[in-house]
PDB file of C-alpha atoms in Angstrom:
ATOM      1  CA  UNK A   1      96.066 -74.423 -43.246  1.00  0.00           C
ATOM      2  CA  UNK A   2      96.445 -73.023 -39.792  1.00  0.00           C
ATOM      3  CA  UNK A   3      93.433 -72.224 -38.271  1.00  0.00           C
ATOM      4  CA  UNK A   4      93.563 -68.421 -37.040  1.00  0.00           C
ATOM      5  CA  UNK A   5      91.133 -66.604 -34.336  1.00  0.00           C
ATOM      6  CA  UNK A   6      88.356 -65.310 -35.973  1.00  0.00           C
ATOM      7  CA  UNK A   7      88.602 -61.077 -35.308  1.00  0.00           C
ATOM      8  CA  UNK A   8      85.846 -59.850 -33.571  1.00  0.00           C
ATOM      9  CA  UNK A   9      85.754 -57.733 -31.109  1.00  0.00           C
ATOM     10  CA  UNK A  10      88.453 -57.649 -28.606  1.00  0.00           C
ATOM     11  CA  UNK A  11      88.861 -60.238 -25.039  1.00  0.00           C
ATOM     12  CA  UNK A  12      90.331 -58.088 -21.947  1.00  0.00           C
ATOM     13  CA  UNK A  13      94.249 -59.096 -23.869  1.00  0.00           C
ATOM     14  CA  UNK A  14      93.992 -57.458 -26.511  1.00  0.00           C
ATOM     15  CA  UNK A  15      92.907 -60.289 -28.629  1.00  0.00           C
ATOM     16  CA  UNK A  16      90.244 -60.652 -30.813  1.00  0.00           C
ATOM     17  CA  UNK A  17      87.130 -62.875 -28.899  1.00  0.00           C
ATOM     18  CA  UNK A  18      87.080 -65.899 -30.200  1.00  0.00           C
ATOM     19  CA  UNK A  19      84.607 -69.536 -29.573  1.00  0.00           C
ATOM     20  CA  UNK A  20      85.153 -71.070 -26.293  1.00  0.00           C
ATOM     21  CA  UNK A  21      87.830 -74.246 -26.163  1.00  0.00           C
ATOM     22  CA  UNK A  22      84.811 -76.393 -26.285  1.00  0.00           C
ATOM     23  CA  UNK A  23      83.638 -75.324 -29.174  1.00  0.00           C
ATOM     24  CA  UNK A  24      86.874 -75.513 -31.085  1.00  0.00           C
ATOM     25  CA  UNK A  25      86.667 -79.122 -30.625  1.00  0.00           C
ATOM     26  CA  UNK A  26      84.043 -80.049 -31.484  1.00  0.00           C
ATOM     27  CA  UNK A  27      84.311 -78.310 -35.157  1.00  0.00           C
ATOM     28  CA  UNK A  28      87.474 -79.855 -34.995  1.00  0.00           C
ATOM     29  CA  UNK A  29      85.878 -83.144 -34.815  1.00  0.00           C
ATOM     30  CA  UNK A  30      82.600 -82.235 -36.928  1.00  0.00           C
ATOM     31  CA  UNK A  31      84.957 -81.079 -40.044  1.00  0.00           C
ATOM     32  CA  UNK A  32      86.840 -84.056 -39.736  1.00  0.00           C
ATOM     33  CA  UNK A  33      84.320 -86.422 -40.031  1.00  0.00           C
ATOM     34  CA  UNK A  34      82.444 -84.696 -42.665  1.00  0.00           C
ATOM     35  CA  UNK A  35      85.360 -85.113 -44.905  1.00  0.00           C
ATOM     36  CA  UNK A  36      85.476 -88.526 -44.019  1.00  0.00           C
ATOM     37  CA  UNK A  37      82.090 -89.630 -45.176  1.00  0.00           C
ATOM     38  CA  UNK A  38      83.556 -88.035 -48.839  1.00  0.00           C
ATOM     39  CA  UNK A  39      87.146 -89.489 -48.652  1.00  0.00           C
ATOM     40  CA  UNK A  40      86.349 -92.983 -46.890  1.00  0.00           C
ATOM     41  CA  UNK A  41      86.319 -95.170 -49.774  1.00  0.00           C
ATOM     42  CA  UNK A  42      89.254 -94.076 -50.774  1.00  0.00           C
ATOM     43  CA  UNK A  43      91.410 -94.613 -47.454  1.00  0.00           C
ATOM     44  CA  UNK A  44      89.366 -98.169 -47.668  1.00  0.00           C
ATOM     45  CA  UNK A  45      91.306 -99.074 -51.176  1.00  0.00           C
ATOM     46  CA  UNK A  46      94.892 -97.703 -49.884  1.00  0.00           C
ATOM     47  CA  UNK A  47      93.917-100.370 -47.229  1.00  0.00           C
ATOM     48  CA  UNK A  48      93.572-102.643 -48.804  1.00  0.00           C
ATOM     49  CA  UNK A  49      96.332-101.958 -51.388  1.00  0.00           C
ATOM     50  CA  UNK A  50      99.416-102.090 -48.130  1.00  0.00           C
ATOM     51  CA  UNK A  51      97.647-104.502 -46.959  1.00  0.00           C
ATOM     52  CA  UNK A  52      96.855-106.884 -49.779  1.00  0.00           C
ATOM     53  CA  UNK A  53      97.964-111.128 -49.545  1.00  0.00           C
ATOM     54  CA  UNK A  54      96.735-110.304 -45.993  1.00  0.00           C
ATOM     55  CA  UNK A  55      93.373-109.589 -45.952  1.00  0.00           C
ATOM     56  CA  UNK A  56      90.178-106.894 -46.821  1.00  0.00           C
ATOM     57  CA  UNK A  57      86.306-106.087 -46.055  1.00  0.00           C
ATOM     58  CA  UNK A  58      83.292-105.088 -43.367  1.00  0.00           C
ATOM     59  CA  UNK A  59      81.946-102.486 -42.148  1.00  0.00           C
ATOM     60  CA  UNK A  60      84.770-100.011 -42.159  1.00  0.00           C
ATOM     61  CA  UNK A  61      82.673 -96.752 -41.766  1.00  0.00           C
ATOM     62  CA  UNK A  62      81.987 -96.556 -38.722  1.00  0.00           C
ATOM     63  CA  UNK A  63      86.035 -96.691 -37.742  1.00  0.00           C
ATOM     64  CA  UNK A  64      87.042 -94.434 -40.255  1.00  0.00           C
ATOM     65  CA  UNK A  65      83.766 -92.143 -38.122  1.00  0.00           C
ATOM     66  CA  UNK A  66      85.029 -93.024 -34.745  1.00  0.00           C
ATOM     67  CA  UNK A  67      89.168 -92.124 -35.933  1.00  0.00           C
ATOM     68  CA  UNK A  68      88.000 -88.604 -37.175  1.00  0.00           C
ATOM     69  CA  UNK A  69      85.794 -88.086 -33.693  1.00  0.00           C
ATOM     70  CA  UNK A  70      88.799 -88.965 -31.523  1.00  0.00           C
ATOM     71  CA  UNK A  71      92.069 -88.603 -33.594  1.00  0.00           C
ATOM     72  CA  UNK A  72      90.826 -85.389 -35.618  1.00  0.00           C
ATOM     73  CA  UNK A  73      88.842 -83.383 -32.766  1.00  0.00           C
ATOM     74  CA  UNK A  74      91.773 -83.182 -30.443  1.00  0.00           C
ATOM     75  CA  UNK A  75      94.509 -82.338 -33.222  1.00  0.00           C
ATOM     76  CA  UNK A  76      92.524 -79.559 -34.567  1.00  0.00           C
ATOM     77  CA  UNK A  77      91.262 -79.013 -30.756  1.00  0.00           C
ATOM     78  CA  UNK A  78      94.958 -78.976 -29.588  1.00  0.00           C
ATOM     79  CA  UNK A  79      96.687 -77.038 -32.507  1.00  0.00           C
ATOM     80  CA  UNK A  80      94.071 -74.627 -32.387  1.00  0.00           C
ATOM     81  CA  UNK A  81      93.770 -73.602 -28.957  1.00  0.00           C
ATOM     82  CA  UNK A  82      97.776 -73.480 -29.163  1.00  0.00           C
ATOM     83  CA  UNK A  83      97.891 -71.577 -32.107  1.00  0.00           C
ATOM     84  CA  UNK A  84      95.417 -69.298 -30.073  1.00  0.00           C
ATOM     85  CA  UNK A  85      97.573 -69.151 -27.335  1.00  0.00           C
ATOM     86  CA  UNK A  86     101.045 -68.291 -28.934  1.00  0.00           C
ATOM     87  CA  UNK A  87      99.393 -65.106 -31.291  1.00  0.00           C
ATOM     88  CA  UNK A  88     100.586 -62.016 -29.764  1.00  0.00           C
ATOM     89  CA  UNK A  89      98.588 -59.772 -28.818  1.00  0.00           C
ATOM     90  CA  UNK A  90      98.310 -56.757 -32.366  1.00  0.00           C
ATOM     91  CA  UNK A  91      97.570 -60.231 -33.901  1.00  0.00           C
ATOM     92  CA  UNK A  92     100.341 -61.439 -35.157  1.00  0.00           C
ATOM     93  CA  UNK A  93     100.821 -65.132 -35.391  1.00  0.00           C
ATOM     94  CA  UNK A  94     103.595 -67.651 -34.799  1.00  0.00           C
ATOM     95  CA  UNK A  95     106.636 -68.064 -36.493  1.00  0.00           C
ATOM     96  CA  UNK A  96     107.182 -70.879 -38.968  1.00  0.00           C
ATOM     97  CA  UNK A  97     108.695 -72.872 -36.720  1.00  0.00           C
ATOM     98  CA  UNK A  98     107.341 -72.752 -34.051  1.00  0.00           C
ATOM     99  CA  UNK A  99     103.595 -73.524 -35.791  1.00  0.00           C
ATOM    100  CA  UNK A 100     105.445 -76.591 -37.585  1.00  0.00           C
ATOM    101  CA  UNK A 101     106.354 -77.451 -33.729  1.00  0.00           C
ATOM    102  CA  UNK A 102     102.717 -77.186 -32.786  1.00  0.00           C
ATOM    103  CA  UNK A 103     101.209 -79.143 -35.236  1.00  0.00           C
ATOM    104  CA  UNK A 104     103.892 -82.142 -34.398  1.00  0.00           C
ATOM    105  CA  UNK A 105     102.383 -81.907 -30.674  1.00  0.00           C
ATOM    106  CA  UNK A 106      98.939 -81.465 -31.883  1.00  0.00           C
ATOM    107  CA  UNK A 107      99.527 -84.395 -34.166  1.00  0.00           C
ATOM    108  CA  UNK A 108     100.784 -86.770 -31.592  1.00  0.00           C
ATOM    109  CA  UNK A 109      98.538 -86.343 -29.342  1.00  0.00           C
ATOM    110  CA  UNK A 110      95.847 -86.889 -31.471  1.00  0.00           C
ATOM    111  CA  UNK A 111      97.548 -89.889 -32.580  1.00  0.00           C
ATOM    112  CA  UNK A 112      97.590 -91.626 -28.906  1.00  0.00           C
ATOM    113  CA  UNK A 113      94.096 -90.474 -28.760  1.00  0.00           C
ATOM    114  CA  UNK A 114      92.859 -91.977 -32.128  1.00  0.00           C
ATOM    115  CA  UNK A 115      95.284 -95.443 -32.153  1.00  0.00           C
ATOM    116  CA  UNK A 116      92.254 -97.587 -30.628  1.00  0.00           C
ATOM    117  CA  UNK A 117      90.032 -96.504 -33.101  1.00  0.00           C
ATOM    118  CA  UNK A 118      92.676 -96.604 -36.090  1.00  0.00           C
ATOM    119  CA  UNK A 119      93.905-100.658 -34.926  1.00  0.00           C
ATOM    120  CA  UNK A 120      90.142-101.291 -35.370  1.00  0.00           C
ATOM    121  CA  UNK A 121      90.030 -99.730 -38.814  1.00  0.00           C
ATOM    122  CA  UNK A 122      92.665-101.838 -40.317  1.00  0.00           C
ATOM    123  CA  UNK A 123      91.251-104.869 -38.959  1.00  0.00           C
ATOM    124  CA  UNK A 124      88.136-104.780 -40.112  1.00  0.00           C
ATOM    125  CA  UNK A 125      89.579-103.879 -43.582  1.00  0.00           C
ATOM    126  CA  UNK A 126      91.429-106.540 -43.451  1.00  0.00           C
ATOM    127  CA  UNK A 127      89.464-109.049 -41.583  1.00  0.00           C
ATOM    128  CA  UNK A 128      87.488-110.018 -45.960  1.00  0.00           C
ATOM    129  CA  UNK A 129      90.588-111.152 -47.337  1.00  0.00           C
ATOM    130  CA  UNK A 130      91.680-113.352 -44.094  1.00  0.00           C
ATOM    131  CA  UNK A 131      91.017-116.959 -44.720  1.00  0.00           C
ATOM    132  CA  UNK A 132      87.655-118.222 -43.308  1.00  0.00           C
ATOM    133  CA  UNK A 133      88.223-119.891 -40.196  1.00  0.00           C
ATOM    134  CA  UNK A 134      90.322-116.386 -39.128  1.00  0.00           C
ATOM    135  CA  UNK A 135      88.386-113.725 -40.044  1.00  0.00           C
ATOM    136  CA  UNK A 136      87.544-111.788 -36.888  1.00  0.00           C
ATOM    137  CA  UNK A 137      83.580-110.792 -37.671  1.00  0.00           C
ATOM    138  CA  UNK A 138      83.633-107.531 -35.483  1.00  0.00           C
ATOM    139  CA  UNK A 139      79.820-106.602 -36.714  1.00  0.00           C
ATOM    140  CA  UNK A 140      81.082-102.780 -35.523  1.00  0.00           C
ATOM    141  CA  UNK A 141      83.886-101.259 -34.512  1.00  0.00           C
ATOM    142  CA  UNK A 142      82.302-100.738 -30.982  1.00  0.00           C
ATOM    143  CA  UNK A 143      82.500-104.567 -30.944  1.00  0.00           C
ATOM    144  CA  UNK A 144      85.607-104.491 -32.080  1.00  0.00           C
ATOM    145  CA  UNK A 145      87.115-102.420 -29.502  1.00  0.00           C
ATOM    146  CA  UNK A 146      85.355-104.354 -26.838  1.00  0.00           C
ATOM    147  CA  UNK A 147      86.339-107.778 -28.644  1.00  0.00           C
ATOM    148  CA  UNK A 148      90.180-106.564 -28.607  1.00  0.00           C
ATOM    149  CA  UNK A 149      90.201-105.873 -24.917  1.00  0.00           C
ATOM    150  CA  UNK A 150      88.291-108.577 -23.425  1.00  0.00           C
ATOM    151  CA  UNK A 151      90.558-110.877 -26.153  1.00  0.00           C
ATOM    152  CA  UNK A 152      94.211-109.568 -26.358  1.00  0.00           C
ATOM    153  CA  UNK A 153      94.205-107.541 -23.322  1.00  0.00           C
ATOM    154  CA  UNK A 154      93.798-103.747 -23.336  1.00  0.00           C
ATOM    155  CA  UNK A 155      96.946-102.617 -24.071  1.00  0.00           C
ATOM    156  CA  UNK A 156      96.943-104.428 -27.954  1.00  0.00           C
ATOM    157  CA  UNK A 157      93.862-101.068 -28.288  1.00  0.00           C
ATOM    158  CA  UNK A 158      96.922 -98.766 -28.657  1.00  0.00           C
ATOM    159  CA  UNK A 159      99.467-101.630 -30.773  1.00  0.00           C
ATOM    160  CA  UNK A 160     101.014 -99.902 -33.279  1.00  0.00           C
ATOM    161  CA  UNK A 161     100.780 -96.751 -31.224  1.00  0.00           C
ATOM    162  CA  UNK A 162     104.160 -95.404 -31.108  1.00  0.00           C
ATOM    163  CA  UNK A 163     104.809 -95.471 -35.274  1.00  0.00           C
ATOM    164  CA  UNK A 164     101.478 -93.603 -35.476  1.00  0.00           C
ATOM    165  CA  UNK A 165     102.117 -91.265 -33.467  1.00  0.00           C
ATOM    166  CA  UNK A 166     105.932 -91.145 -35.408  1.00  0.00           C
ATOM    167  CA  UNK A 167     103.798 -90.955 -38.932  1.00  0.00           C
ATOM    168  CA  UNK A 168     101.515 -88.154 -37.632  1.00  0.00           C
ATOM    169  CA  UNK A 169     104.444 -85.841 -36.747  1.00  0.00           C
ATOM    170  CA  UNK A 170     105.875 -86.592 -39.745  1.00  0.00           C
ATOM    171  CA  UNK A 171     102.872 -85.907 -41.788  1.00  0.00           C
ATOM    172  CA  UNK A 172     102.053 -82.688 -40.038  1.00  0.00           C
ATOM    173  CA  UNK A 173     105.802 -82.141 -40.501  1.00  0.00           C
ATOM    174  CA  UNK A 174     105.876 -82.262 -43.752  1.00  0.00           C
ATOM    175  CA  UNK A 175     101.891 -80.899 -44.642  1.00  0.00           C
ATOM    176  CA  UNK A 176     102.685 -77.453 -42.171  1.00  0.00           C
ATOM    177  CA  UNK A 177     105.772 -76.635 -44.190  1.00  0.00           C
ATOM    178  CA  UNK A 178     104.869 -77.828 -47.813  1.00  0.00           C
ATOM    179  CA  UNK A 179     100.846 -76.323 -47.157  1.00  0.00           C
ATOM    180  CA  UNK A 180     102.581 -72.868 -46.337  1.00  0.00           C
ATOM    181  CA  UNK A 181     105.470 -72.555 -49.481  1.00  0.00           C
ATOM    182  CA  UNK A 182     103.193 -74.368 -51.935  1.00  0.00           C
ATOM    183  CA  UNK A 183     100.522 -71.517 -50.838  1.00  0.00           C
ATOM    184  CA  UNK A 184     102.793 -68.921 -50.754  1.00  0.00           C
ATOM    185  CA  UNK A 185     104.490 -69.602 -53.879  1.00  0.00           C
ATOM    186  CA  UNK A 186     101.079 -69.545 -55.773  1.00  0.00           C
ATOM    187  CA  UNK A 187      99.691 -66.256 -54.405  1.00  0.00           C
ATOM    188  CA  UNK A 188     103.613 -64.678 -55.265  1.00  0.00           C
ATOM    189  CA  UNK A 189     102.488 -65.810 -58.929  1.00  0.00           C
ATOM    190  CA  UNK A 190      99.626 -63.351 -59.568  1.00  0.00           C
ATOM    191  CA  UNK A 191      97.616 -65.957 -60.660  1.00  0.00           C
ATOM    192  CA  UNK A 192      96.196 -66.598 -57.477  1.00  0.00           C
ATOM    193  CA  UNK A 193      94.435 -65.367 -54.978  1.00  0.00           C
ATOM    194  CA  UNK A 194      93.849 -66.106 -51.263  1.00  0.00           C
ATOM    195  CA  UNK A 195      90.690 -67.904 -51.573  1.00  0.00           C
ATOM    196  CA  UNK A 196      89.420 -71.407 -51.586  1.00  0.00           C
ATOM    197  CA  UNK A 197      90.640 -72.043 -55.451  1.00  0.00           C
ATOM    198  CA  UNK A 198      94.625 -71.214 -54.147  1.00  0.00           C
ATOM    199  CA  UNK A 199      93.496 -73.585 -50.975  1.00  0.00           C
ATOM    200  CA  UNK A 200      92.568 -76.676 -52.744  1.00  0.00           C
ATOM    201  CA  UNK A 201      95.727 -76.153 -55.683  1.00  0.00           C
ATOM    202  CA  UNK A 202      98.013 -76.113 -52.010  1.00  0.00           C
ATOM    203  CA  UNK A 203      96.453 -78.979 -50.233  1.00  0.00           C
ATOM    204  CA  UNK A 204      97.006 -81.046 -53.459  1.00  0.00           C
ATOM    205  CA  UNK A 205     100.649 -79.821 -53.775  1.00  0.00           C
ATOM    206  CA  UNK A 206     101.307 -79.827 -49.756  1.00  0.00           C
ATOM    207  CA  UNK A 207      99.498 -83.828 -49.961  1.00  0.00           C
ATOM    208  CA  UNK A 208     101.949 -85.102 -52.795  1.00  0.00           C
ATOM    209  CA  UNK A 209     104.932 -83.860 -50.672  1.00  0.00           C
ATOM    210  CA  UNK A 210     103.426 -85.207 -47.359  1.00  0.00           C
ATOM    211  CA  UNK A 211     102.347 -88.628 -49.345  1.00  0.00           C
ATOM    212  CA  UNK A 212     105.705 -89.126 -50.057  1.00  0.00           C
ATOM    213  CA  UNK A 213     107.168 -88.308 -46.682  1.00  0.00           C
ATOM    214  CA  UNK A 214     104.680 -90.428 -44.677  1.00  0.00           C
ATOM    215  CA  UNK A 215     103.525 -93.859 -46.761  1.00  0.00           C
ATOM    216  CA  UNK A 216     106.576 -95.677 -44.730  1.00  0.00           C
ATOM    217  CA  UNK A 217     106.226 -94.737 -41.289  1.00  0.00           C
ATOM    218  CA  UNK A 218     102.056 -96.110 -42.523  1.00  0.00           C
ATOM    219  CA  UNK A 219     103.368 -98.912 -44.042  1.00  0.00           C
ATOM    220  CA  UNK A 220     104.868 -99.307 -40.850  1.00  0.00           C
ATOM    221  CA  UNK A 221     101.587 -98.611 -38.356  1.00  0.00           C
ATOM    222  CA  UNK A 222      99.257-100.312 -41.053  1.00  0.00           C
ATOM    223  CA  UNK A 223     101.685-103.822 -40.706  1.00  0.00           C
ATOM    224  CA  UNK A 224     101.896-104.049 -36.727  1.00  0.00           C
ATOM    225  CA  UNK A 225      98.349-102.750 -36.064  1.00  0.00           C
ATOM    226  CA  UNK A 226      97.124-105.653 -38.436  1.00  0.00           C
ATOM    227  CA  UNK A 227      99.814-108.467 -37.533  1.00  0.00           C
ATOM    228  CA  UNK A 228      98.825-111.733 -36.031  1.00  0.00           C
ATOM    229  CA  UNK A 229     100.907-114.270 -33.465  1.00  0.00           C
ATOM    230  CA  UNK A 230     102.575-116.581 -35.906  1.00  0.00           C
ATOM    231  CA  UNK A 231     103.696-119.729 -33.441  1.00  0.00           C
ATOM    232  CA  UNK A 232     102.917-117.498 -30.066  1.00  0.00           C
ATOM    233  CA  UNK A 233     105.316-115.048 -31.563  1.00  0.00           C
ATOM    234  CA  UNK A 234     104.284-111.586 -32.916  1.00  0.00           C
ATOM    235  CA  UNK A 235     104.902-111.190 -36.942  1.00  0.00           C
ATOM    236  CA  UNK A 236     106.915-108.253 -36.867  1.00  0.00           C
ATOM    237  CA  UNK A 237     109.691-107.401 -33.475  1.00  0.00           C
ATOM    238  CA  UNK A 238     108.830-103.575 -34.287  1.00  0.00           C
ATOM    239  CA  UNK A 239     109.235-101.239 -36.470  1.00  0.00           C
ATOM    240  CA  UNK A 240     112.759-101.602 -38.689  1.00  0.00           C
ATOM    241  CA  UNK A 241     111.656-105.321 -38.659  1.00  0.00           C
ATOM    242  CA  UNK A 242     108.623-104.159 -40.809  1.00  0.00           C
ATOM    243  CA  UNK A 243     110.699-102.342 -43.224  1.00  0.00           C
ATOM    244  CA  UNK A 244     113.481-104.504 -43.488  1.00  0.00           C
ATOM    245  CA  UNK A 245     110.815-107.296 -44.505  1.00  0.00           C
ATOM    246  CA  UNK A 246     108.909-105.395 -46.370  1.00  0.00           C
ATOM    247  CA  UNK A 247     111.659-103.870 -48.912  1.00  0.00           C
ATOM    248  CA  UNK A 248     112.936-107.857 -48.881  1.00  0.00           C
ATOM    249  CA  UNK A 249     110.320-109.498 -49.286  1.00  0.00           C
ATOM    250  CA  UNK A 250     108.207-107.176 -51.394  1.00  0.00           C
ATOM    251  CA  UNK A 251     110.410-104.858 -52.992  1.00  0.00           C
ATOM    252  CA  UNK A 252     112.072-101.011 -52.025  1.00  0.00           C
ATOM    253  CA  UNK A 253     109.005 -99.945 -54.221  1.00  0.00           C
ATOM    254  CA  UNK A 254     106.334-101.714 -52.019  1.00  0.00           C
ATOM    255  CA  UNK A 255     106.757 -98.757 -49.160  1.00  0.00           C
ATOM    256  CA  UNK A 256     104.926 -96.425 -51.177  1.00  0.00           C
ATOM    257  CA  UNK A 257     102.180 -99.015 -52.228  1.00  0.00           C
ATOM    258  CA  UNK A 258      99.092 -97.531 -52.367  1.00  0.00           C
ATOM    259  CA  UNK A 259     100.720 -94.018 -53.124  1.00  0.00           C
ATOM    260  CA  UNK A 260      97.813 -92.783 -55.800  1.00  0.00           C
ATOM    261  CA  UNK A 261      94.843 -93.728 -53.515  1.00  0.00           C
ATOM    262  CA  UNK A 262      96.328 -92.483 -50.603  1.00  0.00           C
ATOM    263  CA  UNK A 263      97.761 -89.281 -52.184  1.00  0.00           C
ATOM    264  CA  UNK A 264      93.950 -89.364 -53.823  1.00  0.00           C
ATOM    265  CA  UNK A 265      92.952 -89.216 -50.037  1.00  0.00           C
ATOM    266  CA  UNK A 266      94.834 -87.147 -48.436  1.00  0.00           C
ATOM    267  CA  UNK A 267      94.640 -84.087 -50.806  1.00  0.00           C
ATOM    268  CA  UNK A 268      90.632 -84.143 -50.147  1.00  0.00           C
ATOM    269  CA  UNK A 269      90.253 -84.632 -47.083  1.00  0.00           C
ATOM    270  CA  UNK A 270      92.875 -81.649 -46.201  1.00  0.00           C
ATOM    271  CA  UNK A 271      90.364 -79.315 -48.045  1.00  0.00           C
ATOM    272  CA  UNK A 272      87.845 -80.968 -47.171  1.00  0.00           C
ATOM    273  CA  UNK A 273      88.204 -80.965 -43.102  1.00  0.00           C
ATOM    274  CA  UNK A 274      89.470 -76.930 -43.206  1.00  0.00           C
ATOM    275  CA  UNK A 275      86.393 -75.389 -45.805  1.00  0.00           C
ATOM    276  CA  UNK A 276      84.209 -77.170 -43.207  1.00  0.00           C
ATOM    277  CA  UNK A 277      86.241 -75.937 -40.129  1.00  0.00           C
ATOM    278  CA  UNK A 278      86.293 -72.043 -42.231  1.00  0.00           C
ATOM    279  CA  UNK A 279      82.597 -72.628 -42.430  1.00  0.00           C
ATOM    280  CA  UNK A 280      80.619 -73.678 -38.837  1.00  0.00           C
ATOM    281  CA  UNK A 281      83.786 -71.544 -37.407  1.00  0.00           C
ATOM    282  CA  UNK A 282      82.415 -68.615 -39.996  1.00  0.00           C
ATOM    283  CA  UNK A 283      78.795 -69.228 -38.773  1.00  0.00           C
ATOM    284  CA  UNK A 284      79.749 -69.230 -35.049  1.00  0.00           C
ATOM    285  CA  UNK A 285      81.086 -65.589 -35.583  1.00  0.00           C
ATOM    286  CA  UNK A 286      77.525 -64.089 -37.095  1.00  0.00           C
ATOM    287  CA  UNK A 287      75.663 -65.856 -34.277  1.00  0.00           C
ATOM    288  CA  UNK A 288      77.587 -66.129 -31.198  1.00  0.00           C
ATOM    289  CA  UNK A 289      80.428 -63.393 -31.735  1.00  0.00           C
ATOM    290  CA  UNK A 290      79.369 -60.248 -33.421  1.00  0.00           C
ATOM    291  CA  UNK A 291      78.023 -56.864 -32.647  1.00  0.00           C
TER     292      UNK A 291
END
């Protein structure tokens, strides 16, 4: 899963030449947005299942794309920059624990930057199933962001920021560890070589592990970002209150509500994101770094 430096002519420090930092961030965002175009319908199903009894429908794709433009641009950009900076002069990559730490740091930072778009996405998904007199009626993601800031205050755009960042840390830690182990297992089996098929299978296995680990945190994030004020008080006090109420009123396994579409989204999204990213990096190397 790690985005490694593309080989090329050596730089002044002996490391291979790579694309500028701005290009790394740009490619990261474009890769995530490209993947989102394909998997957004599955994400919509997952959010609607998690908000069952709370509502869903409107123009969600614009919010999904903005989330990728903010979250994935930041996440993959920071991850790639730190990964290359911590790679040895001889090309030796960082150790597994350091890679995990880099991924967790990048994920948490990206989640903070992407929270406003995430809040808009959750609300737009939930709006259609609210009673007619309670619907927010956002026209698009930018209208949602402006209205949330005007009507509820700018801090509301970062409602659920802590569980969102916690989820990003969990996702990145689980994803890095399980992807690395799954890929190595597949290669050691003798039935796979290091190609797209191996990456696809490893990503799907990683997605299963990551889904199981991150869904309770995702439920907390989704409910907090979508909560309304009841008699002047927030519906939930904090993340722990969400978990306790979900388990008490909906059952323990409701923490994994929407598991199938979540898993069906996470695996392909990971595969598509990194396939797009690798192809853009190869094209950049061929056009600007070769020779």
